Every structure is written in C-alpha cells, then in structure tokens.
Tab-separated table of C-alpha atoms and ligand atoms in Angstrom:
chain	number	residue	atom	x	y	z
H	1	MET	CA	-0.048	-0.029	-0.174
H	2	THR	CA	0.895	3.705	-0.674
H	3	THR	CA	1.969	5.735	2.389
H	4	ILE	CA	-0.488	8.419	2.902
H	5	LEU	CA	2.732	10.406	4.957
H	6	SER	CA	5.518	13.179	2.900
H	7	LYS	CA	8.531	12.546	2.101
H	8	ARG	CA	9.892	15.407	4.221
H	9	LEU	CA	7.955	13.832	7.463
H	10	GLY	CA	10.438	10.787	6.980
H	11	GLY	CA	13.623	12.433	8.097
H	12	VAL	CA	11.721	13.866	11.458
H	13	LYS	CA	12.859	12.556	14.578
H	14	PRO	CA	10.190	12.645	17.757
H	15	SER	CA	11.608	15.024	20.320
H	16	PRO	CA	14.114	13.413	22.697
H	17	SER	CA	12.629	15.104	25.614
H	18	MET	CA	9.210	14.386	24.711
H	19	ALA	CA	10.489	10.715	24.190
H	20	ALA	CA	12.595	10.283	27.664
H	21	LYS	CA	8.913	11.640	29.082
H	22	GLN	CA	7.082	9.075	27.712
H	23	ARG	CA	9.383	6.251	28.904
H	24	VAL	CA	9.515	7.538	32.501
H	25	ASP	CA	5.683	8.239	32.650
H	26	ALA	CA	5.680	4.347	31.582
H	27	LEU	CA	8.118	3.053	34.023
H	28	ARG	CA	6.198	5.232	36.934
H	29	ALA	CA	3.102	3.874	35.597
H	30	ALA	CA	4.495	0.050	35.758
H	31	GLY	CA	5.445	0.799	39.532
H	32	ARG	CA	9.120	1.860	39.378
H	33	ARG	CA	10.542	4.775	41.080
H	34	VAL	CA	12.218	7.186	39.155
H	35	ILE	CA	14.209	9.726	39.488
H	36	ASP	CA	13.861	12.306	36.730
H	37	PHE	CA	16.263	14.562	35.071
H	38	THR	CA	14.695	14.877	31.635
H	39	ILE	CA	12.427	17.787	32.977
H	40	GLY	CA	12.463	20.641	30.497
H	41	GLU	CA	9.793	22.945	32.414
H	42	PRO	CA	9.830	24.851	35.789
H	43	ASP	CA	8.698	22.172	38.461
H	44	PHE	CA	6.426	24.828	40.236
H	45	PRO	CA	3.243	26.137	39.037
H	46	THR	CA	2.529	29.515	37.343
H	47	PRO	CA	2.015	32.144	39.927
H	48	ALA	CA	-1.154	32.833	41.644
H	49	HIS	CA	-1.700	36.333	40.257
H	50	ILE	CA	-1.338	35.069	36.638
H	51	VAL	CA	-3.920	32.114	36.787
H	52	LYS	CA	-5.827	34.601	38.637
H	53	ALA	CA	-5.858	36.828	35.706
H	54	GLY	CA	-6.498	33.760	33.662
H	55	ILE	CA	-9.529	32.864	35.429
H	56	ASP	CA	-10.703	36.553	35.653
H	57	ALA	CA	-10.599	36.531	31.726
H	58	LEU	CA	-12.752	33.535	31.208
H	59	ALA	CA	-15.188	35.312	33.618
H	60	ALA	CA	-15.217	38.542	31.666
H	61	GLY	CA	-16.072	36.712	28.321
H	62	GLN	CA	-12.365	36.716	26.489
H	63	THR	CA	-13.411	33.073	25.011
H	64	ARG	CA	-13.450	34.018	21.368
H	65	TYR	CA	-10.939	34.251	18.496
H	66	THR	CA	-7.899	37.224	19.015
H	67	ALA	CA	-6.203	38.822	16.234
H	68	SER	CA	-4.107	36.252	14.480
H	69	ALA	CA	-1.090	38.436	15.513
H	70	GLY	CA	-2.034	38.434	19.192
H	71	THR	CA	-4.102	40.899	21.288
H	72	LEU	CA	-3.045	44.516	21.083
H	73	PRO	CA	-2.657	44.729	24.602
H	74	LEU	CA	-0.319	41.629	24.714
H	75	ARG	CA	1.780	43.124	21.878
H	76	GLN	CA	1.643	46.162	23.685
H	77	ALA	CA	2.997	44.572	26.827
H	78	ILE	CA	5.533	42.799	24.802
H	79	ALA	CA	6.912	45.797	23.069
H	80	ALA	CA	7.524	47.439	26.495
H	81	LYS	CA	9.174	44.514	27.922
H	82	LEU	CA	11.638	44.476	25.019
H	83	GLY	CA	12.351	48.062	25.560
H	84	ARG	CA	12.120	47.748	29.573
H	85	GLU	CA	14.311	44.637	29.807
H	86	ASN	CA	15.993	44.359	26.667
H	87	GLY	CA	16.675	47.751	25.116
H	88	LEU	CA	15.151	46.480	22.070
H	89	ALA	CA	12.606	49.048	20.277
H	90	TYR	CA	9.817	47.406	18.921
H	91	ALA	CA	6.183	48.575	17.374
H	92	PRO	CA	3.242	46.543	18.375
H	93	ASP	CA	2.827	45.617	14.599
H	94	GLU	CA	6.714	44.006	14.559
H	95	ILE	CA	5.642	41.802	17.139
H	96	VAL	CA	3.578	38.300	16.584
H	97	VAL	CA	2.518	36.028	19.269
H	98	GLY	CA	1.805	32.105	18.832
H	99	CYS	CA	1.187	28.966	20.548
H	100	GLY	CA	4.999	29.029	22.292
H	101	ALA	CA	8.288	30.119	21.040
H	102	LYS	CA	8.114	26.953	19.576
H	103	HIS	CA	5.322	27.326	17.092
H	104	ILE	CA	7.123	31.010	15.860
H	105	ILE	CA	10.018	29.510	14.958
H	106	TYR	CA	8.635	26.719	13.090
H	107	ASP	CA	6.245	29.319	11.424
H	108	ALA	CA	9.599	31.476	10.878
H	109	LEU	CA	11.318	28.699	9.186
H	110	ALA	CA	7.970	28.105	6.938
H	111	ALA	CA	7.774	31.522	6.064
H	112	THR	CA	11.592	31.787	4.530
H	113	LEU	CA	12.975	28.526	3.398
H	114	ASN	CA	13.126	27.364	-0.093
H	115	GLU	CA	14.358	23.752	-0.634
H	116	GLY	CA	18.122	23.137	-0.254
H	117	ASP	CA	18.384	26.834	1.953
H	118	GLU	CA	20.921	26.132	4.959
H	119	VAL	CA	20.454	27.284	8.552
H	120	ILE	CA	23.609	27.583	10.645
H	121	VAL	CA	22.600	25.632	13.838
H	122	PRO	CA	25.564	25.707	16.577
H	123	ALA	CA	25.785	22.269	18.584
H	124	PRO	CA	24.655	21.179	20.808
H	125	TYR	CA	21.448	22.619	19.855
H	126	TRP	CA	18.057	22.254	20.888
H	127	VAL	CA	16.865	19.264	19.267
H	128	SER	CA	13.957	21.090	17.553
H	129	TYR	CA	16.007	23.152	15.309
H	130	PRO	CA	17.324	21.045	12.696
H	131	ASP	CA	14.143	18.876	12.240
H	132	MET	CA	12.344	22.152	11.867
H	133	VAL	CA	14.925	23.089	8.952
H	134	ALA	CA	14.608	19.653	7.450
H	135	LEU	CA	10.602	19.913	7.736
H	136	HIS	CA	10.770	22.799	5.510
H	137	GLY	CA	13.056	21.974	2.922
H	138	GLY	CA	16.281	23.496	4.563
H	139	ARG	CA	19.322	21.541	5.043
H	140	PRO	CA	20.831	22.414	8.998
H	141	VAL	CA	24.287	23.185	8.805
H	142	ILE	CA	25.621	21.907	12.152
H	143	VAL	CA	28.867	23.317	13.649
H	144	PRO	CA	30.433	21.400	16.527
H	145	CYS	CA	30.984	23.665	19.667
H	146	GLY	CA	32.964	21.953	21.723
H	147	ALA	CA	33.375	22.311	25.460
H	148	ASP	CA	36.739	23.628	25.077
H	149	ASN	CA	35.167	26.677	24.160
H	150	GLY	CA	32.405	26.556	26.702
H	151	PHE	CA	30.188	24.918	24.048
H	152	LYS	CA	29.857	28.358	22.087
H	153	LEU	CA	29.803	29.405	18.696
H	154	THR	CA	33.317	31.000	17.543
H	155	PRO	CA	33.852	33.808	14.966
H	156	ALA	CA	35.815	31.534	12.730
H	157	GLY	CA	33.035	28.553	13.130
H	158	LEU	CA	30.205	31.040	12.055
H	159	GLU	CA	32.354	32.265	8.970
H	160	SER	CA	33.454	29.092	7.440
H	161	ALA	CA	29.640	27.864	7.907
H	162	VAL	CA	28.436	30.702	5.580
H	163	THR	CA	27.473	30.027	1.895
H	164	ARG	CA	25.502	31.675	-0.669
H	165	ARG	CA	22.330	29.502	0.338
H	166	THR	CA	22.676	30.438	4.084
H	167	ARG	CA	19.580	32.118	5.202
H	168	TRP	CA	19.731	31.705	9.229
H	169	LEU	CA	21.922	31.373	11.822
H	170	ILE	CA	20.091	30.150	15.106
H	171	LEU	CA	21.853	31.455	17.994
H	172	ASN	CA	20.279	30.253	21.597
H	173	SER	CA	21.335	31.833	24.405
H	174	PRO	CA	21.087	30.758	27.382
H	175	ASN	CA	21.575	27.679	26.071
H	176	ASN	CA	19.448	24.273	25.952
H	177	PRO	CA	21.051	22.183	26.490
H	178	THR	CA	24.652	23.345	27.841
H	179	GLY	CA	23.461	26.025	29.830
H	180	ALA	CA	26.021	28.350	28.068
H	181	VAL	CA	25.372	31.999	27.945
H	182	TYR	CA	27.138	34.022	25.108
H	183	SER	CA	28.833	37.407	26.585
H	184	ALA	CA	28.543	40.612	25.061
H	185	SER	CA	32.177	40.719	23.209
H	186	GLU	CA	31.442	36.980	21.988
H	187	LEU	CA	28.115	38.415	20.736
H	188	LYS	CA	29.684	41.593	18.982
H	189	ALA	CA	32.444	39.081	17.296
H	190	LEU	CA	29.841	36.740	16.040
H	191	SER	CA	27.826	40.077	14.717
H	192	GLU	CA	30.651	41.328	13.158
H	193	VAL	CA	30.833	38.154	10.929
H	194	LEU	CA	27.023	38.282	10.155
H	195	LEU	CA	27.363	42.003	9.033
H	196	ARG	CA	30.012	40.893	6.526
H	197	HIS	CA	27.318	38.471	5.012
H	198	PRO	CA	24.106	40.722	4.771
H	199	HIS	CA	22.144	37.479	3.195
H	200	VAL	CA	21.982	36.049	6.320
H	201	TRP	CA	19.647	36.627	9.098
H	202	LEU	CA	19.877	36.019	12.707
H	203	LEU	CA	16.924	34.093	15.073
H	204	THR	CA	17.813	34.739	18.313
H	205	ASP	CA	15.938	32.184	20.512
H	206	GLU	CA	16.198	34.163	23.948
H	207	ILE	CA	13.343	32.123	26.319
H	208	TYR	CA	15.832	31.159	29.220
H	209	GLU	CA	16.924	35.204	29.385
H	210	HIS	CA	16.214	35.067	33.079
H	211	PHE	CA	17.816	32.371	34.195
H	212	VAL	CA	21.638	33.707	34.304
H	213	TYR	CA	23.958	32.765	37.374
H	214	GLY	CA	27.049	34.667	38.604
H	215	GLN	CA	28.680	36.836	36.391
H	216	ALA	CA	26.684	35.974	33.385
H	217	ALA	CA	24.275	38.385	31.907
H	218	HIS	CA	21.885	37.949	29.412
H	219	VAL	CA	22.176	40.785	26.494
H	220	SER	CA	20.277	39.896	23.114
H	221	PRO	CA	22.779	40.137	20.262
H	222	VAL	CA	20.390	42.475	18.264
H	223	LYS	CA	20.914	45.150	20.927
H	224	LEU	CA	24.761	45.049	20.832
H	225	ALA	CA	24.759	45.537	17.088
H	226	PRO	CA	21.313	47.454	15.871
H	227	GLU	CA	22.082	46.938	12.156
H	228	LEU	CA	21.185	43.708	12.579
H	229	GLN	CA	17.998	44.493	13.640
H	230	LEU	CA	16.478	44.685	10.218
H	231	ARG	CA	17.576	41.198	9.571
H	232	ALA	CA	16.645	39.324	12.795
H	233	LEU	CA	13.886	37.548	14.623
H	234	VAL	CA	13.899	38.042	18.514
H	235	VAL	CA	12.228	34.963	19.456
H	236	ASN	CA	10.857	34.760	23.547
H	237	GLY	CA	8.294	33.296	25.200
H	238	LEU	CA	6.259	33.495	28.797
H	239	SER	CA	6.746	29.287	29.283
H	240	LYS	CA	10.346	29.118	31.246
H	241	ALA	CA	10.199	32.666	33.060
H	242	TYR	CA	6.894	32.259	34.177
H	243	ALA	CA	6.490	28.958	34.830
H	244	MET	CA	3.751	28.895	32.060
H	245	THR	CA	4.568	26.014	29.451
H	246	GLY	CA	0.829	24.379	29.225
H	247	TRP	CA	-0.314	28.104	28.622
H	248	ARG	CA	1.312	28.066	24.898
H	249	ILE	CA	2.202	31.675	24.500
H	250	GLY	CA	5.465	32.904	22.766
H	251	TYR	CA	6.543	35.590	20.663
H	252	GLY	CA	8.240	36.796	17.615
H	253	ALA	CA	9.603	40.264	17.010
H	254	GLY	CA	11.321	41.230	13.745
H	255	PRO	CA	10.983	43.021	10.712
H	256	LEU	CA	7.476	44.217	9.573
H	257	PRO	CA	7.365	42.014	6.041
H	258	LEU	CA	8.471	38.742	8.378
H	259	ILE	CA	6.155	39.316	11.138
H	260	LYS	CA	3.336	39.684	8.502
H	261	ALA	CA	4.483	36.521	6.860
H	262	ILE	CA	4.141	34.941	10.066
H	263	THR	CA	0.949	36.109	10.839
H	264	LEU	CA	-0.189	34.693	7.510
H	265	LEU	CA	0.622	31.365	8.621
H	266	LEU	CA	-1.005	31.753	11.601
H	267	THR	CA	-4.147	32.800	9.989
H	268	GLN	CA	-4.282	29.504	8.116
H	269	SER	CA	-3.515	27.080	11.071
H	270	THR	CA	-3.755	27.922	14.260
H	271	THR	CA	-5.956	31.029	13.780
H	272	CYS	CA	-4.288	32.487	17.078
H	273	ALA	CA	-3.087	31.661	20.617
H	274	ALA	CA	-5.718	30.804	22.825
H	275	GLY	CA	-7.428	34.277	24.076
H	276	VAL	CA	-7.549	33.236	27.830
H	277	SER	CA	-3.456	32.562	28.020
H	278	GLN	CA	-2.859	35.718	26.157
H	279	ALA	CA	-4.724	37.748	28.783
H	280	ALA	CA	-2.919	36.014	31.408
H	281	ALA	CA	0.465	36.682	29.795
H	282	VAL	CA	-0.363	40.609	29.897
H	283	THR	CA	-0.395	40.181	33.588
H	284	ALA	CA	2.753	38.339	33.655
H	285	LEU	CA	4.381	40.707	31.847
H	286	GLU	CA	2.866	43.818	33.525
H	287	GLY	CA	2.631	42.283	37.039
H	288	PRO	CA	5.232	41.922	39.794
H	289	GLN	CA	8.502	40.390	38.401
H	290	GLN	CA	9.326	39.100	41.871
H	291	CYS	CA	8.608	35.492	40.779
H	292	VAL	CA	10.852	35.408	38.069
H	293	THR	CA	13.439	36.665	40.421
H	294	ASP	CA	12.647	33.954	42.774
H	295	ALA	CA	12.584	31.148	40.312
H	296	ALA	CA	16.093	32.157	39.120
H	297	ARG	CA	17.585	32.457	42.844
H	298	LEU	CA	16.199	28.765	43.312
H	299	PHE	CA	17.628	27.405	39.650
H	300	LEU	CA	21.209	28.769	41.003
H	301	ALA	CA	21.226	27.050	44.501
H	302	ARG	CA	19.987	23.727	42.597
H	303	ARG	CA	22.932	24.319	39.912
H	304	ASP	CA	25.691	24.554	42.344
H	305	SER	CA	24.232	21.697	44.303
H	306	ILE	CA	23.762	19.331	41.212
H	307	VAL	CA	27.183	20.692	39.437
H	308	GLU	CA	28.951	19.391	42.844
H	309	HIS	CA	27.465	16.314	43.225
H	310	LEU	CA	28.005	15.316	39.723
H	311	ASN	CA	31.898	16.424	39.798
H	312	ARG	CA	32.090	13.834	42.930
H	313	ILE	CA	31.194	10.681	40.587
H	314	PRO	CA	34.014	9.087	38.871
H	315	GLY	CA	34.063	9.232	35.119
H	316	ILE	CA	31.473	12.008	34.788
H	317	ARG	CA	32.727	15.882	34.649
H	318	CYS	CA	30.365	18.997	34.995
H	319	LEU	CA	31.048	22.183	34.027
H	320	PRO	CA	28.969	24.487	35.958
H	321	PRO	CA	26.039	26.124	33.651
H	322	ASP	CA	26.073	29.744	33.276
H	323	GLY	CA	21.989	29.845	32.366
H	324	ALA	CA	19.189	27.652	31.915
H	325	PHE	CA	18.280	25.134	34.030
H	326	TYR	CA	20.304	21.993	32.388
H	327	THR	CA	24.142	20.835	32.896
H	328	PHE	CA	25.746	19.140	30.152
H	329	PRO	CA	28.041	16.598	31.979
H	330	SER	CA	30.819	14.684	30.079
H	331	VAL	CA	30.404	10.793	30.394
H	332	ALA	CA	33.419	9.987	28.424
H	333	GLY	CA	35.087	8.392	31.212
H	334	LEU	CA	32.252	5.767	31.411
H	335	ILE	CA	32.229	4.945	27.930
H	336	GLY	CA	33.820	1.509	27.213
H	337	ALA	CA	33.074	0.155	31.172
H	338	THR	CA	31.416	-3.136	31.896
H	339	THR	CA	28.309	-2.933	33.663
H	340	PRO	CA	27.539	-6.119	36.113
H	341	ALA	CA	25.537	-7.887	34.134
H	342	GLY	CA	28.783	-8.155	31.495
H	343	LYS	CA	27.525	-5.425	28.707
H	344	SER	CA	30.097	-2.872	27.631
H	345	LEU	CA	28.562	0.877	27.522
H	346	ALA	CA	29.526	1.731	24.255
H	347	SER	CA	27.663	5.298	23.775
H	348	ASP	CA	26.021	8.077	25.732
H	349	ALA	CA	22.996	6.330	24.920
H	350	ASP	CA	23.878	3.089	26.550
H	351	VAL	CA	25.172	5.080	29.334
H	352	VAL	CA	21.544	6.536	29.892
H	353	MET	CA	19.777	3.115	29.628
H	354	TYR	CA	22.192	1.772	32.515
H	355	PHE	CA	21.548	4.580	34.672
H	356	LEU	CA	17.886	4.234	34.058
H	357	ASP	CA	17.884	0.470	34.539
H	358	GLU	CA	20.121	0.156	37.266
H	359	ALA	CA	19.763	3.488	39.298
H	360	GLY	CA	16.305	4.221	38.148
H	361	VAL	CA	17.778	7.911	37.076
H	362	ALA	CA	16.374	9.382	33.753
H	363	ALA	CA	18.877	11.690	31.820
H	364	ILE	CA	18.893	12.214	28.099
H	365	ASP	CA	22.041	11.199	25.981
H	366	GLY	CA	23.763	14.346	24.374
H	367	SER	CA	23.740	12.547	20.522
H	368	SER	CA	20.387	13.777	20.668
H	369	TYR	CA	21.376	17.398	21.109
H	370	GLY	CA	24.388	16.830	18.334
H	371	MET	CA	27.061	16.470	20.901
H	372	PRO	CA	27.888	12.762	21.800
H	373	GLY	CA	29.865	11.524	25.078
H	374	HIS	CA	27.525	13.999	27.300
H	375	LEU	CA	24.218	13.674	28.956
H	376	ARG	CA	21.292	16.572	29.286
H	377	MET	CA	20.313	16.685	33.031
H	378	SER	CA	18.142	19.246	34.071
H	379	PHE	CA	17.758	20.721	37.579
H	380	ALA	CA	14.103	21.815	37.370
H	381	THR	CA	13.690	19.677	40.394
H	382	SER	CA	13.820	19.480	43.896
H	383	ALA	CA	17.066	19.564	45.850
H	384	GLU	CA	15.864	16.366	47.459
H	385	GLN	CA	15.633	14.859	44.266
H	386	ILE	CA	19.241	16.058	43.036
H	387	GLU	CA	20.568	14.496	46.060
H	388	ALA	CA	18.666	10.825	45.762
H	389	GLY	CA	19.477	10.941	42.019
H	390	CYS	CA	23.186	11.658	41.904
H	391	ALA	CA	23.588	9.114	45.125
H	392	ALA	CA	21.858	6.760	43.000
H	393	LEU	CA	24.191	7.555	40.089
H	394	ALA	CA	27.386	7.078	42.407
H	395	GLN	CA	26.159	3.846	43.239
H	396	ALA	CA	25.573	2.669	39.740
H	397	VAL	CA	28.977	4.177	38.488
H	398	ALA	CA	30.633	1.989	41.627
H	399	ALA	CA	29.060	-0.942	40.452
H	400	LEU	CA	30.802	-0.503	36.895
H	401	ARG	CA	33.975	-2.014	35.821
H	402	LEU	CA	35.465	1.143	34.330
H	403	PRO	CA	37.887	1.331	31.187
H	404	VAL	CA	41.780	1.908	32.218
H	405	PRO	CA	43.735	3.716	31.945
H	406	SER	CA	41.816	6.294	30.578
H	407	LEU	CA	39.585	5.913	34.180
H	408	ARG	CA	42.107	7.637	36.511
H	409	LYS	CA	42.888	10.664	34.151
H	410	GLU	CA	38.869	11.115	33.705
H	411	ASN	CA	38.485	10.895	37.538
H	412	SER	CA	41.248	13.294	38.556
H	413	HIS	CA	39.015	16.614	37.873
H	414	ALA	CA	38.652	17.596	41.149
E	501	PLP	N1	13.681	27.379	22.845
E	501	PLP	C1	14.455	26.704	23.713
E	501	PLP	C2	15.668	26.634	23.552
E	501	PLP	C3	13.901	25.491	24.448
E	501	PLP	O1	14.146	24.724	25.267
E	501	PLP	C4	12.408	25.555	24.443
E	501	PLP	C5	11.472	24.654	24.990
E	501	PLP	O2	11.659	23.436	25.603
E	501	PLP	C6	11.450	26.398	23.769
E	501	PLP	C7	12.469	27.376	22.539
E	501	PLP	C8	10.185	26.378	23.448
E	501	PLP	O3	9.492	26.765	24.376
E	501	PLP	P1	7.591	27.257	24.082
E	501	PLP	O4	7.575	26.667	22.858
E	501	PLP	O5	7.459	26.621	25.268
E	501	PLP	O6	7.560	28.559	24.337
C-alpha cells in the first residue's frame, strides 16, 4: 500500500525530551521509582496572580478568537518588555504571538525557507531546530562547538559555515542543553561576521534569558548590533520565566514583512493563540516580577548542588552552566565501562539506559543534542531529588568495571 505520509516527514525525529518523558511515565505507571532529570520546564506552578488573571479573563467572557498576530494589549506589553528589559525598540505591529516560542520558530522557518536553503545551527542544539529546518525543505548546517570553548560558536566557526545558500543563523543563549551564555563581546564578534554577510538573518532564541548565574548576563545580540535588527527575529516566550509551559504563549519580534508572513501562516493554521492565555500573559509581563527573580534564585542553588554532586562521581565531569536549567556533563569517562551484567557501555545512549535500569535515574543522551559523550540533566527538580538521584548514580557507577587507564585520568578532575 502506498503511504499517506509525506517524504519530508520521513527525516523528522520525535523530540528526545518528549520520548524520555514518555519512558519515565511508562516506568512509573508500571510501579518503578524514577528520579527524573529529563524535565524541560519549571517544576513549580504558574504564579497565583497570573492564574487569577486567566480565570478573570474567562469570567469576563474572553472566550473568542483574537487577532491572529495576538491581542493589541499583549503585543503592547511585549513591546514594552522588549524596551524595558532588552533595550530593543519594536512597535506592536512588529510583534507576533504564537502558541509558544516553538510555534514562532516553526512558522518563521516555514515562511522563509526554500528547498535546499541552509540554516546554521551550532551544536549542541535544542533538538527541534534541525528537524524544523528539514521539515521545511532546508538543510541544517551543524557547527560543532565543544566544551573547550564553553560549547559556544566562534566567529571562525560561523564564518566557515556561511555559504551563498545560508538563510539563517540560529543562536540560543542561554542555551538548551548546555546552559552556555554568550558574553557581550562574544556576541559582538559573531555579529561582526553576520554584518559581513548581509544575506544571512539571525534568529535569536532568548527563552531562558532570566535564568543566568554568577557573572553571566543576558544581552540580546540585536541590542549590541542594532544594524542587525533589519534582519533578525527575536524569539521569546512566557513558558520558562513564568512557569507557563502549558499556556502556550511565545512571540517573535522582527521586521514587518517577516512578521506579516508569520501572521499569514497563523491565519491559515492555528488562527490565534488561546485568548485566555494571552490575557494571563499580559498580567505576567506587566505584573510584579518577583516570581521570576525567585525562580532564578532557586535554580542557582540547585545548579550549584547538582554540579557539585555530579563532579564527585568518577567518570563524570560537569562544567557549571551559566544559564538555563540544564547541566551537560561529559560521561566520556564511562564509555567502554562494563556493567555488572557484562554489557559494555559503547555510547552515551548506553549510559542513559544503564542509569535508568540500574539507578532508576532518567537523563537524555547528548547525541540527541548533536554532541555525543554527554548527558543532558535538568535541575528543574527539587534539591532532594538532585541529592537522591546523584547518590543513585554514584552507586551505579561504583558497580561498573571502568575502562583503564583512561579511568584515572577522567576521574582526576577535582
Ligand atoms: N527554545 C528553546 C531553546 C527551548 O528549550 C524551548 C522549550 O523547551 C523552546 C524554545 C520552546 O518553548 P515554548 O514553545 O514553550 O515557548
């Protein structure tokens, strides 16, 4: 029988974080205790004043379609936020609201890519970028960015990836999965390369902007190189900062023709983001911001704890992330180890399965994010779970026969 499915769909992989979540749910349903480090969202509820705004909006009858680009009050609130927090000047009609930042990125690529167009994606990357590019006929050009440069793209790496077919560079800072945060000078250097290639647009995904730690600070590359505003799409959303993942509100700010094109796609797909969620989003952006500061403080304490615990485990090495709520430890020191059952751990995916089976700890393999030899472990979970999970990992590692002699070298990282 011929297939109903499109050729383009053939290359698209399911999101590994969603797949990991399903695996955890299935194990829990079967009665197993699992400590989950795969979580990609804050583990606390939406602040009460934002929930109340949603309830009030429903009670007031805000139950209908809204303008496809988003309500004017929300686009005004976003324009004000971009000015206040990011030093960026956008008019409300240069802003479009979608069902999450993911939706906006998807439609931006749909609106701009022709068959064979290239999109530069630094690796490790958020898993959706390459698949979304491929889904729209584009070719993701993956540029590996190793731990030696803090998992960040260098100007030379960018320069060497640009061709005549390049349409976009996708930058994500603070980064999922590494937590890397680009400094102002690093962004400036990258924007100088972009300024030399006027046909390349910048998609800057700033969804984790509020979660930065220590000396790190978030700055939008568009603020640093205002010339780029004419060919940049600033993407952000409410999911992470306000613990609103399920409300599905994200937005893009960019030049009018691009915003109109994305809006056109919205009119023919979702029509608009949910009106009730848009009303709550106005309150989130205009209301008290203490909830965001509190969340960032909580994540900082958890970051310090998980990094310390992971670095005590032989064979695991973890750089402290500067932002977001993910660690990206190397497990290179465990590859080649033998399990008590006599199986050799040949890859990070094997390490993930061993940890799940032996320790009841769920993580995601770095290969899924374009960087083998690592795990993504989220710290959007409680201090108790971090402690218990790392203790279980330490026990599982102690049960391994580790490869020699690299073992001693890998372990001497204290
Ligand atoms: N961008 C990055 C880097 C993410 O990690 C996520 C979610 O995990 C998103 C965008 C999408 O967020 P949302 O669609 O919930 O706004």
